[in-house]
GROMACS .gro file of C-alpha atoms in nm:
model
  176
    1UNK     CA    1  -4.299   4.296  -3.154
    2UNK     CA    2  -3.983   4.246  -3.016
    3UNK     CA    3  -3.712   4.502  -2.712
    4UNK     CA    4  -3.517   4.670  -2.988
    5UNK     CA    5  -3.801   4.760  -3.185
    6UNK     CA    6  -4.020   4.888  -2.907
    7UNK     CA    7  -3.700   5.085  -2.846
    8UNK     CA    8  -3.687   5.252  -3.179
    9UNK     CA    9  -4.089   5.361  -3.187
   10UNK     CA   10  -3.985   5.504  -2.763
   11UNK     CA   11  -3.678   5.648  -2.954
   12UNK     CA   12  -3.935   5.807  -3.254
   13UNK     CA   13  -4.204   5.888  -3.005
   14UNK     CA   14  -3.965   6.133  -2.788
   15UNK     CA   15  -3.848   6.386  -3.074
   16UNK     CA   16  -4.150   6.564  -3.044
   17UNK     CA   17  -4.131   6.626  -2.659
   18UNK     CA   18  -3.741   6.709  -2.765
   19UNK     CA   19  -3.847   6.955  -3.003
   20UNK     CA   20  -4.141   7.088  -2.797
   21UNK     CA   21  -3.881   7.177  -2.479
   22UNK     CA   22  -3.676   7.319  -2.765
   23UNK     CA   23  -3.903   7.589  -2.817
   24UNK     CA   24  -4.015   7.615  -2.518
   25UNK     CA   25  -3.918   7.921  -2.312
   26UNK     CA   26  -3.850   7.858  -1.991
   27UNK     CA   27  -3.508   7.767  -1.860
   28UNK     CA   28  -3.571   7.405  -1.694
   29UNK     CA   29  -3.704   7.344  -2.092
   30UNK     CA   30  -3.350   7.339  -2.286
   31UNK     CA   31  -3.285   7.070  -1.977
   32UNK     CA   32  -3.522   6.886  -2.066
   33UNK     CA   33  -3.462   6.828  -2.393
   34UNK     CA   34  -3.098   6.755  -2.324
   35UNK     CA   35  -3.157   6.446  -2.126
   36UNK     CA   36  -3.448   6.375  -2.369
   37UNK     CA   37  -3.228   6.378  -2.645
   38UNK     CA   38  -2.932   6.149  -2.456
   39UNK     CA   39  -3.198   5.874  -2.300
   40UNK     CA   40  -3.336   5.874  -2.684
   41UNK     CA   41  -2.950   5.815  -2.786
   42UNK     CA   42  -2.925   5.522  -2.590
   43UNK     CA   43  -3.229   5.347  -2.709
   44UNK     CA   44  -2.978   5.359  -2.959
   45UNK     CA   45  -2.734   5.146  -2.850
   46UNK     CA   46  -2.956   4.969  -2.663
   47UNK     CA   47  -3.193   4.842  -2.975
   48UNK     CA   48  -2.874   4.747  -3.187
   49UNK     CA   49  -2.725   4.565  -2.915
   50UNK     CA   50  -3.005   4.377  -2.810
   51UNK     CA   51  -3.149   4.253  -3.131
   52UNK     CA   52  -2.767   4.172  -3.226
   53UNK     CA   53  -2.695   3.973  -2.851
   54UNK     CA   54  -3.082   3.797  -2.868
   55UNK     CA   55  -3.048   3.707  -3.270
   56UNK     CA   56  -3.376   3.920  -3.244
   57UNK     CA   57  -3.298   4.157  -3.607
   58UNK     CA   58  -3.609   4.157  -3.827
   59UNK     CA   59  -3.598   4.360  -4.113
   60UNK     CA   60  -3.906   4.580  -3.887
   61UNK     CA   61  -3.596   4.682  -3.710
   62UNK     CA   62  -3.336   4.708  -3.984
   63UNK     CA   63  -3.576   5.000  -4.212
   64UNK     CA   64  -3.653   5.124  -3.868
   65UNK     CA   65  -3.400   5.198  -3.629
   66UNK     CA   66  -3.199   5.389  -3.873
   67UNK     CA   67  -3.499   5.606  -3.999
   68UNK     CA   68  -3.511   5.702  -3.581
   69UNK     CA   69  -3.178   5.772  -3.564
   70UNK     CA   70  -3.193   6.001  -3.894
   71UNK     CA   71  -3.523   6.143  -3.742
   72UNK     CA   72  -3.341   6.257  -3.399
   73UNK     CA   73  -3.048   6.383  -3.526
   74UNK     CA   74  -3.180   6.579  -3.776
   75UNK     CA   75  -3.451   6.763  -3.570
   76UNK     CA   76  -3.228   6.827  -3.344
   77UNK     CA   77  -2.944   6.973  -3.567
   78UNK     CA   78  -3.255   7.213  -3.670
   79UNK     CA   79  -3.363   7.298  -3.401
   80UNK     CA   80  -3.019   7.403  -3.329
   81UNK     CA   81  -3.005   7.607  -3.616
   82UNK     CA   82  -3.244   7.834  -3.507
   83UNK     CA   83  -3.102   7.854  -3.169
   84UNK     CA   84  -2.843   7.978  -3.384
   85UNK     CA   85  -2.603   7.730  -3.233
   86UNK     CA   86  -2.530   7.509  -3.583
   87UNK     CA   87  -2.513   7.678  -3.926
   88UNK     CA   88  -2.751   7.568  -4.147
   89UNK     CA   89  -2.476   7.498  -4.462
   90UNK     CA   90  -2.316   7.166  -4.178
   91UNK     CA   91  -2.674   7.069  -4.117
   92UNK     CA   92  -2.793   7.041  -4.517
   93UNK     CA   93  -2.470   6.820  -4.607
   94UNK     CA   94  -2.582   6.650  -4.365
   95UNK     CA   95  -2.910   6.612  -4.442
   96UNK     CA   96  -2.804   6.530  -4.766
   97UNK     CA   97  -2.638   6.276  -4.724
   98UNK     CA   98  -2.874   6.084  -4.567
   99UNK     CA   99  -3.087   6.126  -4.836
  100UNK     CA  100  -2.817   6.006  -5.089
  101UNK     CA  101  -2.763   5.730  -4.854
  102UNK     CA  102  -3.136   5.676  -4.794
  103UNK     CA  103  -3.160   5.702  -5.229
  104UNK     CA  104  -2.864   5.468  -5.264
  105UNK     CA  105  -3.036   5.203  -5.031
  106UNK     CA  106  -3.439   5.214  -5.248
  107UNK     CA  107  -3.215   5.129  -5.588
  108UNK     CA  108  -3.008   4.865  -5.422
  109UNK     CA  109  -3.327   4.689  -5.231
  110UNK     CA  110  -3.509   4.709  -5.538
  111UNK     CA  111  -3.251   4.509  -5.730
  112UNK     CA  112  -3.256   4.297  -5.440
  113UNK     CA  113  -2.851   4.425  -5.267
  114UNK     CA  114  -2.895   4.447  -4.924
  115UNK     CA  115  -2.600   4.771  -4.820
  116UNK     CA  116  -2.512   4.663  -4.441
  117UNK     CA  117  -2.436   4.982  -4.224
  118UNK     CA  118  -2.028   5.057  -4.171
  119UNK     CA  119  -1.846   5.140  -3.930
  120UNK     CA  120  -1.802   5.484  -4.128
  121UNK     CA  121  -2.139   5.560  -4.095
  122UNK     CA  122  -2.164   5.457  -3.733
  123UNK     CA  123  -1.833   5.706  -3.638
  124UNK     CA  124  -2.061   5.977  -3.821
  125UNK     CA  125  -2.400   5.901  -3.575
  126UNK     CA  126  -2.242   5.845  -3.277
  127UNK     CA  127  -2.003   6.224  -3.368
  128UNK     CA  128  -2.359   6.389  -3.439
  129UNK     CA  129  -2.480   6.253  -3.161
  130UNK     CA  130  -2.159   6.400  -2.948
  131UNK     CA  131  -2.189   6.701  -3.074
  132UNK     CA  132  -2.550   6.795  -3.047
  133UNK     CA  133  -2.492   6.708  -2.692
  134UNK     CA  134  -2.258   6.924  -2.652
  135UNK     CA  135  -2.403   7.168  -2.778
  136UNK     CA  136  -2.741   7.131  -2.540
  137UNK     CA  137  -2.514   7.144  -2.251
  138UNK     CA  138  -2.369   7.519  -2.372
  139UNK     CA  139  -2.101   7.477  -2.135
  140UNK     CA  140  -1.934   7.887  -2.092
  141UNK     CA  141  -1.612   7.852  -2.252
  142UNK     CA  142  -1.696   7.540  -2.446
  143UNK     CA  143  -1.743   7.701  -2.767
  144UNK     CA  144  -1.414   7.614  -2.929
  145UNK     CA  145  -1.462   7.198  -2.881
  146UNK     CA  146  -1.801   7.290  -3.040
  147UNK     CA  147  -1.649   7.423  -3.379
  148UNK     CA  148  -1.416   7.109  -3.305
  149UNK     CA  149  -1.686   6.845  -3.297
  150UNK     CA  150  -1.909   7.022  -3.556
  151UNK     CA  151  -1.595   7.048  -3.809
  152UNK     CA  152  -1.546   6.664  -3.710
  153UNK     CA  153  -1.854   6.525  -3.760
  154UNK     CA  154  -1.915   6.721  -4.116
  155UNK     CA  155  -1.583   6.499  -4.232
  156UNK     CA  156  -1.719   6.234  -4.125
  157UNK     CA  157  -2.022   6.271  -4.276
  158UNK     CA  158  -1.824   6.320  -4.583
  159UNK     CA  159  -1.577   6.052  -4.524
  160UNK     CA  160  -1.935   5.815  -4.473
  161UNK     CA  161  -2.047   5.899  -4.751
  162UNK     CA  162  -1.759   5.866  -5.018
  163UNK     CA  163  -1.717   5.526  -4.855
  164UNK     CA  164  -2.035   5.472  -4.969
  165UNK     CA  165  -2.073   5.481  -5.234
  166UNK     CA  166  -1.711   5.338  -5.312
  167UNK     CA  167  -1.807   5.019  -5.109
  168UNK     CA  168  -2.144   5.021  -5.289
  169UNK     CA  169  -2.123   5.189  -5.634
  170UNK     CA  170  -2.252   4.847  -5.790
  171UNK     CA  171  -2.565   4.956  -5.746
  172UNK     CA  172  -2.534   5.204  -5.991
  173UNK     CA  173  -2.510   4.958  -6.180
  174UNK     CA  174  -2.681   4.702  -6.136
  175UNK     CA  175  -3.035   4.857  -6.270
  176UNK     CA  176  -3.289   4.642  -6.408
   0.00000   0.00000   0.00000
């Protein structure tokens, strides 16, 4: 259990605290949720950087890091559906992409194929996190900015899915 893996675990532990803060009626709770989300997002950047720089990449990290990202982002988006700040159809597209990619990775793994994360997927995750942070900030007059970020995150989700499937279509043909 090296530092990057501990940061990944910390990110997963932060998710329930974020969700609780999102549902508390006190005005400070929204700001607490924002701070938790930002800190959790920063652990994603830190764990990847540390793992690569110090050659601390592990199988645990390869599996749990993307899972922790999905848990954080999907939890936040589901909370934002509840507050009426994010349309459910957007979240359905984003979560469907995650299920498709996870299934694809499982098939690839069963066939001994390792599929690396692409830059499109990383851009997608960063856009989703920025979108969530801007929505959580809830700045008066920023709704047009929020809508642009929602559209950009949705489009990038679809683009990254298409890119992923096109680059890895051999996985479907490699069934045992």
